[in-house]
């Protein structure tokens, strides 16, 4: 059923959208095997799912959207529709009923739509932005140097293989993970 | 012009098809900036381009096709058409005039077609197959352990995030890069 909207077996990297106190957006990995589920940590997506029992997802291939939504909520300007919530240039949207059990939300299809389809060659720069984003969301929590090395490794692939949009996404990513002034100054700083 | 057929700014990972003594297939990276060009090493793609002055490309998202064509030619069974050459499930095809200059073939658009469009969520397993394939084509030439480590790193992403097709592609990849019997036995082997 979800296949026609772009979710296939494996982990589908999509933008999760939950609407409660505000419109909350975050990249999430929807796991499709015998069932459909998503791991939700202690974040707003989880809190809003708990409140409403509803999770929307958008299938989209815009690297800038993945980077921004990994670090903050997309403002309404990024949407082409809010009912259902559809980010500009998203390929499809799905509305799920979401039941929290332990670390997972188990998802049941309610509704969905395909807005457009893509014909674009594989771009390693795009893929590298996705990998860099995964590492960056961990890096901001622990500042581990091995994660920063990986982020920079993918940055070199973005530089070589990416287009304008991938380069813009990576530049944004590096801004988001910059140490805050307090961190940069270190414990002895003023 | 090539944008409507799926090639955008940056390096486009596509399947190159050249037809001379036989139908030769190989993953190639088509660079789109002010012009369109592709780096061709001493391989059959280069030889056949030299003979015919023509390069076809297919935009496709099938991980198995990338792996097989990295190591051998796709047999005719893999094609849904031979005139123009279109691999089953390819999204589009383009015919280029190709002029060799140094390490590059400079490409001019002749003709093209879009056969289908995609609506599929980003899958890190698919992306990992592409990265593993890039490293694998180097690894078979020099057997460097750091390349094998990278291939195995991406293998773990395929295992966790990929679908059946990605897992099949990675399994094939590992078969292609297995040391031959002579190599496995080592210099002292019988």
Short mmCIF file of C-alpha atoms in Angstrom, two decimals:
data_model
loop_
_atom_site.label_atom_id
_atom_site.label_comp_id
_atom_site.label_asym_id
_atom_site.label_seq_id
_atom_site.Cartn_x
_atom_site.Cartn_y
_atom_site.Cartn_z
CA UNK A 1 0.00 0.00 0.00
CA UNK A 2 2.69 2.53 1.01
CA UNK A 3 4.78 1.38 -1.97
CA UNK A 4 2.77 3.50 -4.40
CA UNK A 5 3.63 6.54 -2.29
CA UNK A 6 7.37 5.84 -2.37
CA UNK A 7 8.09 3.75 0.73
CA UNK A 8 9.74 0.42 0.06
CA UNK A 9 11.27 -2.43 2.05
CA UNK A 10 14.17 -1.20 4.18
CA UNK A 11 14.60 2.15 5.91
CA UNK A 12 13.01 5.08 4.10
CA UNK A 13 14.58 8.47 4.87
CA UNK A 14 11.71 10.94 4.78
CA UNK A 15 10.62 14.11 6.53
CA UNK A 16 8.28 13.42 9.44
CA UNK A 17 5.70 16.12 10.16
CA UNK A 18 3.68 16.29 13.36
CA UNK A 19 1.16 18.98 14.17
CA UNK A 20 0.31 19.85 17.76
CA UNK A 21 1.55 22.99 19.57
CA UNK A 22 3.22 23.91 16.27
CA UNK A 23 4.19 22.26 12.94
CA UNK A 24 7.18 20.11 13.82
CA UNK A 25 9.47 18.68 11.11
CA UNK A 26 12.34 16.22 11.36
CA UNK A 27 14.05 13.65 9.11
CA UNK A 28 12.98 10.17 10.21
CA UNK A 29 13.71 6.64 9.02
CA UNK A 30 10.51 4.72 8.35
CA UNK A 31 11.20 0.99 8.53
CA UNK A 32 9.13 -1.14 6.18
CA UNK A 33 9.26 -4.93 6.65
CA UNK A 34 6.30 -7.08 7.79
CA UNK A 35 4.89 -3.88 9.28
CA UNK A 36 5.70 -0.18 9.23
CA UNK A 37 7.39 1.51 12.16
CA UNK A 38 9.71 4.31 13.09
CA UNK A 39 12.09 4.69 16.00
CA UNK A 40 11.35 7.88 17.92
CA UNK A 41 13.67 9.16 20.59
CA UNK A 42 12.79 11.78 23.20
CA UNK A 43 12.03 14.57 20.77
CA UNK A 44 9.16 16.72 19.61
CA UNK A 45 8.11 14.22 16.97
CA UNK A 46 7.56 11.67 19.75
CA UNK A 47 5.78 14.16 22.03
CA UNK A 48 3.46 15.34 19.24
CA UNK A 49 2.71 11.75 18.14
CA UNK A 50 1.83 10.96 21.76
CA UNK A 51 -0.58 13.93 21.81
CA UNK A 52 -2.23 13.38 18.43
CA UNK A 53 -1.64 9.76 17.36
CA UNK A 54 -0.89 11.06 13.86
CA UNK A 55 2.34 11.15 11.87
CA UNK A 56 2.64 12.63 8.39
CA UNK A 57 5.63 11.92 6.16
CA UNK A 58 6.85 13.58 2.97
CA UNK A 59 8.99 11.79 0.40
CA UNK A 60 11.38 14.42 -0.92
CA UNK A 61 14.83 14.63 -2.55
CA UNK A 62 15.86 18.18 -1.62
CA UNK A 63 19.15 18.06 0.34
CA UNK A 64 18.54 21.51 1.89
CA UNK A 65 15.25 20.30 3.40
CA UNK A 66 16.96 17.31 5.02
CA UNK A 67 19.64 19.52 6.57
CA UNK A 68 17.35 22.27 7.87
CA UNK A 69 14.76 19.90 9.32
CA UNK A 70 17.50 17.92 11.08
CA UNK A 71 18.33 21.00 13.14
CA UNK A 72 15.17 23.12 13.31
CA UNK A 73 11.55 23.19 12.24
CA UNK A 74 10.74 24.23 8.70
CA UNK A 75 8.71 27.44 8.75
CA UNK A 76 5.39 27.58 6.91
CA UNK A 77 7.12 29.25 3.94
CA UNK A 78 8.64 25.87 3.11
CA UNK A 79 5.22 24.27 2.61
CA UNK A 80 3.09 24.24 -0.49
CA UNK A 81 0.12 22.98 1.55
CA UNK A 82 -0.60 22.57 5.27
CA UNK A 83 -3.66 20.38 5.01
CA UNK A 84 -2.27 17.85 4.35
CA UNK A 85 1.24 19.14 5.16
CA UNK A 86 3.30 19.07 1.95
CA UNK A 87 6.75 20.63 1.68
CA UNK A 88 7.49 22.42 -1.61
CA UNK A 89 8.78 19.92 -4.20
CA UNK A 90 7.85 16.87 -2.10
CA UNK A 91 7.09 13.87 -4.29
CA UNK A 92 4.41 12.43 -2.01
CA UNK A 93 2.77 12.63 1.41
CA UNK A 94 1.34 9.94 3.66
CA UNK A 95 -0.80 10.27 6.79
CA UNK A 96 -0.29 7.51 9.36
CA UNK A 97 -2.03 6.52 12.55
CA UNK A 98 0.89 6.16 15.00
CA UNK A 99 0.86 3.96 18.10
CA UNK A 100 3.80 4.33 20.47
CA UNK A 101 5.21 1.09 21.85
CA UNK A 102 8.59 1.37 23.59
CA UNK A 103 11.05 3.19 21.35
CA UNK A 104 8.91 2.75 18.25
CA UNK A 105 5.78 4.20 16.75
CA UNK A 106 3.89 1.54 14.81
CA UNK A 107 2.28 3.07 11.75
CA UNK A 108 -0.96 2.31 9.93
CA UNK A 109 -1.74 3.95 6.60
CA UNK A 110 -4.67 6.39 6.61
CA UNK A 111 -4.27 8.46 3.45
CA UNK A 112 -1.67 9.61 0.94
CA UNK A 113 -1.00 11.30 -2.36
CA UNK A 114 1.65 11.47 -5.08
CA UNK A 115 2.27 15.04 -6.23
CA UNK A 116 5.05 14.60 -8.72
CA UNK A 117 7.63 12.07 -9.90
CA UNK A 118 11.32 12.40 -10.50
CA UNK A 119 13.72 11.57 -13.29
CA UNK A 120 17.14 12.41 -11.92
CA UNK A 121 20.44 10.60 -12.19
CA UNK A 122 22.13 9.31 -9.04
CA UNK A 123 24.25 12.06 -7.48
CA UNK A 124 26.89 11.00 -4.95
CA UNK A 125 26.90 14.58 -3.62
CA UNK A 126 23.25 14.27 -2.62
CA UNK A 127 23.92 10.93 -0.94
CA UNK A 128 26.90 12.46 0.87
CA UNK A 129 24.70 15.25 2.29
CA UNK A 130 22.38 12.59 3.76
CA UNK A 131 25.32 10.70 5.34
CA UNK A 132 26.87 13.92 6.64
CA UNK A 133 23.51 14.91 8.19
CA UNK A 134 23.21 11.57 9.99
CA UNK A 135 26.68 12.04 11.50
CA UNK A 136 26.10 15.74 12.22
CA UNK A 137 23.02 15.11 14.37
CA UNK A 138 25.17 12.82 16.52
CA UNK A 139 28.18 15.11 16.44
CA UNK A 140 26.34 18.08 17.98
CA UNK A 141 25.55 15.89 21.00
CA UNK A 142 29.04 14.64 21.75
CA UNK A 143 31.56 16.56 19.57
CA UNK A 144 33.44 13.35 18.76
CA UNK A 145 36.31 14.00 16.36
CA UNK A 146 35.74 10.79 14.38
CA UNK A 147 32.24 12.02 13.51
CA UNK A 148 33.60 15.40 12.37
CA UNK A 149 36.15 13.56 10.22
CA UNK A 150 33.32 11.63 8.56
CA UNK A 151 31.32 14.82 7.99
CA UNK A 152 34.35 16.40 6.31
CA UNK A 153 34.97 13.28 4.23
CA UNK A 154 31.42 13.57 2.86
CA UNK A 155 31.96 17.29 2.39
CA UNK A 156 34.71 16.49 -0.11
CA UNK A 157 32.31 14.26 -2.06
CA UNK A 158 29.68 17.04 -2.04
CA UNK A 159 32.28 19.48 -3.36
CA UNK A 160 33.34 17.15 -6.18
CA UNK A 161 30.03 15.52 -7.18
CA UNK A 162 27.22 17.76 -5.97
CA UNK A 163 25.27 20.50 -7.68
CA UNK A 164 24.43 23.95 -6.28
CA UNK A 165 21.68 22.61 -4.00
CA UNK A 166 23.94 19.97 -2.45
CA UNK A 167 26.70 22.54 -1.86
CA UNK A 168 24.20 24.93 -0.28
CA UNK A 169 22.93 22.11 1.97
CA UNK A 170 26.45 21.19 3.12
CA UNK A 171 27.32 24.81 3.84
CA UNK A 172 24.19 25.12 5.99
CA UNK A 173 25.10 21.89 7.76
CA UNK A 174 28.53 23.23 8.69
CA UNK A 175 26.86 26.37 10.08
CA UNK A 176 24.50 24.30 12.23
CA UNK A 177 27.29 22.23 13.76
CA UNK A 178 29.66 25.14 14.46
CA UNK A 179 30.55 25.19 18.16
CA UNK A 180 28.60 27.87 19.99
CA UNK A 181 30.66 30.84 21.26
CA UNK A 182 30.76 29.30 24.75
CA UNK A 183 32.04 25.97 23.42
CA UNK A 184 34.58 27.61 21.14
CA UNK A 185 36.00 29.66 23.99
CA UNK A 186 36.39 26.52 26.08
CA UNK A 187 35.99 26.24 29.86
CA UNK A 188 38.54 28.99 30.50
CA UNK A 189 37.01 31.48 28.05
CA UNK A 190 35.30 34.71 29.01
CA UNK B 1 18.57 20.53 -22.39
CA UNK B 2 19.86 17.37 -20.66
CA UNK B 3 18.08 18.44 -17.48
CA UNK B 4 14.73 17.19 -18.70
CA UNK B 5 16.32 13.76 -19.13
CA UNK B 6 17.65 13.65 -15.56
CA UNK B 7 21.17 15.10 -15.77
CA UNK B 8 21.83 18.07 -13.52
CA UNK B 9 24.77 20.20 -12.45
CA UNK B 10 27.44 18.09 -10.75
CA UNK B 11 28.48 14.52 -11.49
CA UNK B 12 25.67 12.28 -12.70
CA UNK B 13 26.19 8.57 -12.04
CA UNK B 14 24.63 6.80 -14.99
CA UNK B 15 25.17 3.70 -17.09
CA UNK B 16 27.21 4.43 -20.22
CA UNK B 17 26.42 2.25 -23.23
CA UNK B 18 28.65 2.05 -26.30
CA UNK B 19 27.97 -0.14 -29.29
CA UNK B 20 30.80 -1.29 -31.52
CA UNK B 21 32.19 -4.85 -31.52
CA UNK B 22 29.55 -5.62 -28.90
CA UNK B 23 27.18 -3.75 -26.54
CA UNK B 24 29.45 -2.41 -23.81
CA UNK B 25 28.02 -1.15 -20.50
CA UNK B 26 29.75 0.61 -17.60
CA UNK B 27 28.82 3.05 -14.83
CA UNK B 28 30.18 6.48 -15.73
CA UNK B 29 30.09 9.91 -14.11
CA UNK B 30 28.79 12.54 -16.51
CA UNK B 31 29.97 15.98 -15.40
CA UNK B 32 27.55 18.82 -16.12
CA UNK B 33 28.83 22.40 -15.64
CA UNK B 34 29.35 24.90 -18.48
CA UNK B 35 29.55 21.88 -20.78
CA UNK B 36 29.01 18.15 -20.54
CA UNK B 37 31.91 15.74 -20.35
CA UNK B 38 32.97 12.40 -18.94
CA UNK B 39 36.37 11.13 -17.92
CA UNK B 40 37.19 7.92 -19.74
CA UNK B 41 40.15 5.80 -18.78
CA UNK B 42 41.68 3.10 -20.95
CA UNK B 43 38.62 0.92 -21.13
CA UNK B 44 36.14 -0.41 -23.66
CA UNK B 45 33.90 2.62 -23.27
CA UNK B 46 36.78 4.79 -24.46
CA UNK B 47 37.73 2.42 -27.29
CA UNK B 48 34.16 2.19 -28.54
CA UNK B 49 33.66 5.96 -28.29
CA UNK B 50 36.84 6.38 -30.34
CA UNK B 51 35.43 4.00 -32.99
CA UNK B 52 31.91 5.38 -33.19
CA UNK B 53 31.91 8.91 -31.73
CA UNK B 54 28.67 8.01 -29.93
CA UNK B 55 27.91 7.53 -26.22
CA UNK B 56 24.51 6.52 -24.88
CA UNK B 57 23.64 6.91 -21.21
CA UNK B 58 20.76 5.52 -19.15
CA UNK B 59 19.50 7.18 -15.97
CA UNK B 60 18.55 4.31 -13.68
CA UNK B 61 18.16 3.63 -9.94
CA UNK B 62 18.62 -0.14 -9.85
CA UNK B 63 21.56 -1.01 -7.54
CA UNK B 64 22.04 -4.43 -9.16
CA UNK B 65 22.57 -2.81 -12.57
CA UNK B 66 25.28 -0.51 -11.17
CA UNK B 67 27.14 -3.44 -9.60
CA UNK B 68 26.97 -5.80 -12.58
CA UNK B 69 27.92 -3.17 -15.15
CA UNK B 70 30.88 -2.08 -13.00
CA UNK B 71 32.41 -5.52 -13.47
CA UNK B 72 31.03 -6.93 -16.71
CA UNK B 73 28.81 -6.09 -19.66
CA UNK B 74 25.07 -6.43 -19.23
CA UNK B 75 23.77 -9.12 -21.57
CA UNK B 76 20.93 -8.29 -23.97
CA UNK B 77 18.42 -9.84 -21.50
CA UNK B 78 18.90 -6.76 -19.31
CA UNK B 79 17.62 -4.43 -22.05
CA UNK B 80 14.06 -3.50 -22.86
CA UNK B 81 15.20 -1.96 -26.15
CA UNK B 82 18.45 -1.98 -28.15
CA UNK B 83 17.63 0.85 -30.54
CA UNK B 84 18.04 3.11 -28.64
CA UNK B 85 19.70 1.01 -25.91
CA UNK B 86 17.47 1.10 -22.81
CA UNK B 87 18.06 -1.10 -19.78
CA UNK B 88 14.91 -2.50 -18.13
CA UNK B 89 13.52 0.01 -15.63
CA UNK B 90 15.76 2.87 -16.82
CA UNK B 91 14.12 6.23 -16.29
CA UNK B 92 15.60 7.86 -19.37
CA UNK B 93 18.15 7.51 -22.16
CA UNK B 94 20.30 10.09 -23.93
CA UNK B 95 22.37 9.78 -27.11
CA UNK B 96 25.49 11.96 -27.19
CA UNK B 97 28.04 12.82 -29.82
CA UNK B 98 31.34 12.20 -28.01
CA UNK B 99 34.65 13.88 -28.87
CA UNK B 100 37.73 12.55 -27.10
CA UNK B 101 40.16 15.19 -25.84
CA UNK B 102 42.82 13.97 -23.43
CA UNK B 103 41.23 12.01 -20.61
CA UNK B 104 37.76 13.35 -21.35
CA UNK B 105 35.03 12.82 -23.90
CA UNK B 106 33.16 16.06 -24.53
CA UNK B 107 29.49 15.37 -25.07
CA UNK B 108 26.87 17.05 -27.28
CA UNK B 109 23.21 16.10 -26.99
CA UNK B 110 21.72 14.35 -30.03
CA UNK B 111 18.52 12.73 -28.79
CA UNK B 112 16.85 11.43 -25.65
CA UNK B 113 13.70 10.11 -24.05
CA UNK B 114 12.07 9.80 -20.63
CA UNK B 115 10.46 6.39 -20.15
CA UNK B 116 9.20 6.59 -16.59
CA UNK B 117 9.53 8.67 -13.44
CA UNK B 118 10.16 7.67 -9.87
CA UNK B 119 8.57 8.38 -6.53
CA UNK B 120 10.82 6.63 -4.03
CA UNK B 121 12.06 7.72 -0.62
CA UNK B 122 15.79 8.17 -0.07
CA UNK B 123 17.36 4.84 0.92
CA UNK B 124 20.79 4.94 2.54
CA UNK B 125 21.26 1.29 1.55
CA UNK B 126 21.01 2.21 -2.13
CA UNK B 127 23.49 5.05 -1.66
CA UNK B 128 25.83 2.68 0.19
CA UNK B 129 25.80 0.25 -2.77
CA UNK B 130 26.93 3.10 -5.05
CA UNK B 131 29.77 4.09 -2.68
CA UNK B 132 30.81 0.45 -2.20
CA UNK B 133 30.88 -0.02 -5.99
CA UNK B 134 33.14 3.01 -6.46
CA UNK B 135 35.60 1.63 -3.90
CA UNK B 136 35.28 -1.94 -5.23
CA UNK B 137 36.34 -1.01 -8.77
CA UNK B 138 39.52 0.47 -7.26
CA UNK B 139 39.98 -2.38 -4.80
CA UNK B 140 40.15 -5.08 -7.49
CA UNK B 141 43.11 -3.23 -9.02
CA UNK B 142 45.26 -2.86 -5.90
CA UNK B 143 43.70 -4.94 -3.07
CA UNK B 144 44.27 -2.11 -0.57
CA UNK B 145 42.89 -3.01 2.86
CA UNK B 146 41.56 0.51 3.54
CA UNK B 147 39.32 0.19 0.46
CA UNK B 148 38.05 -3.21 1.63
CA UNK B 149 37.31 -1.66 5.04
CA UNK B 150 35.22 1.05 3.35
CA UNK B 151 33.37 -1.53 1.24
CA UNK B 152 32.52 -3.46 4.43
CA UNK B 153 31.47 -0.27 6.22
CA UNK B 154 28.96 0.41 3.44
CA UNK B 155 27.93 -3.26 3.57
CA UNK B 156 26.71 -2.71 7.14
CA UNK B 157 24.59 0.25 5.98
CA UNK B 158 23.15 -1.89 3.16
CA UNK B 159 22.30 -4.63 5.67
CA UNK B 160 20.55 -2.19 8.03
CA UNK B 161 18.86 0.22 5.60
CA UNK B 162 18.56 -1.53 2.25
CA UNK B 163 15.74 -3.51 0.71
CA UNK B 164 16.03 -6.87 -1.08
CA UNK B 165 17.46 -5.33 -4.25
CA UNK B 166 20.21 -3.47 -2.35
CA UNK B 167 21.15 -6.63 -0.42
CA UNK B 168 21.25 -8.63 -3.65
CA UNK B 169 23.48 -5.96 -5.24
CA UNK B 170 25.93 -5.97 -2.31
CA UNK B 171 26.10 -9.77 -2.30
CA UNK B 172 26.95 -9.71 -6.02
CA UNK B 173 29.57 -7.03 -5.38
CA UNK B 174 31.30 -9.19 -2.78
CA UNK B 175 31.35 -12.07 -5.27
CA UNK B 176 32.96 -9.88 -7.95
CA UNK B 177 35.75 -8.70 -5.64
CA UNK B 178 36.57 -12.10 -4.16
CA UNK B 179 40.26 -12.85 -4.69
CA UNK B 180 40.74 -15.30 -7.54
CA UNK B 181 42.04 -18.75 -6.54
CA UNK B 182 45.59 -17.77 -7.52
CA UNK B 183 45.47 -14.61 -5.41
CA UNK B 184 43.92 -16.41 -2.45
CA UNK B 185 46.64 -19.03 -2.48
CA UNK B 186 49.28 -16.31 -2.41
CA UNK B 187 52.67 -16.37 -4.09
CA UNK B 188 53.67 -19.58 -2.33
CA UNK B 189 50.44 -21.45 -3.08
CA UNK B 190 50.19 -24.41 -5.39
#
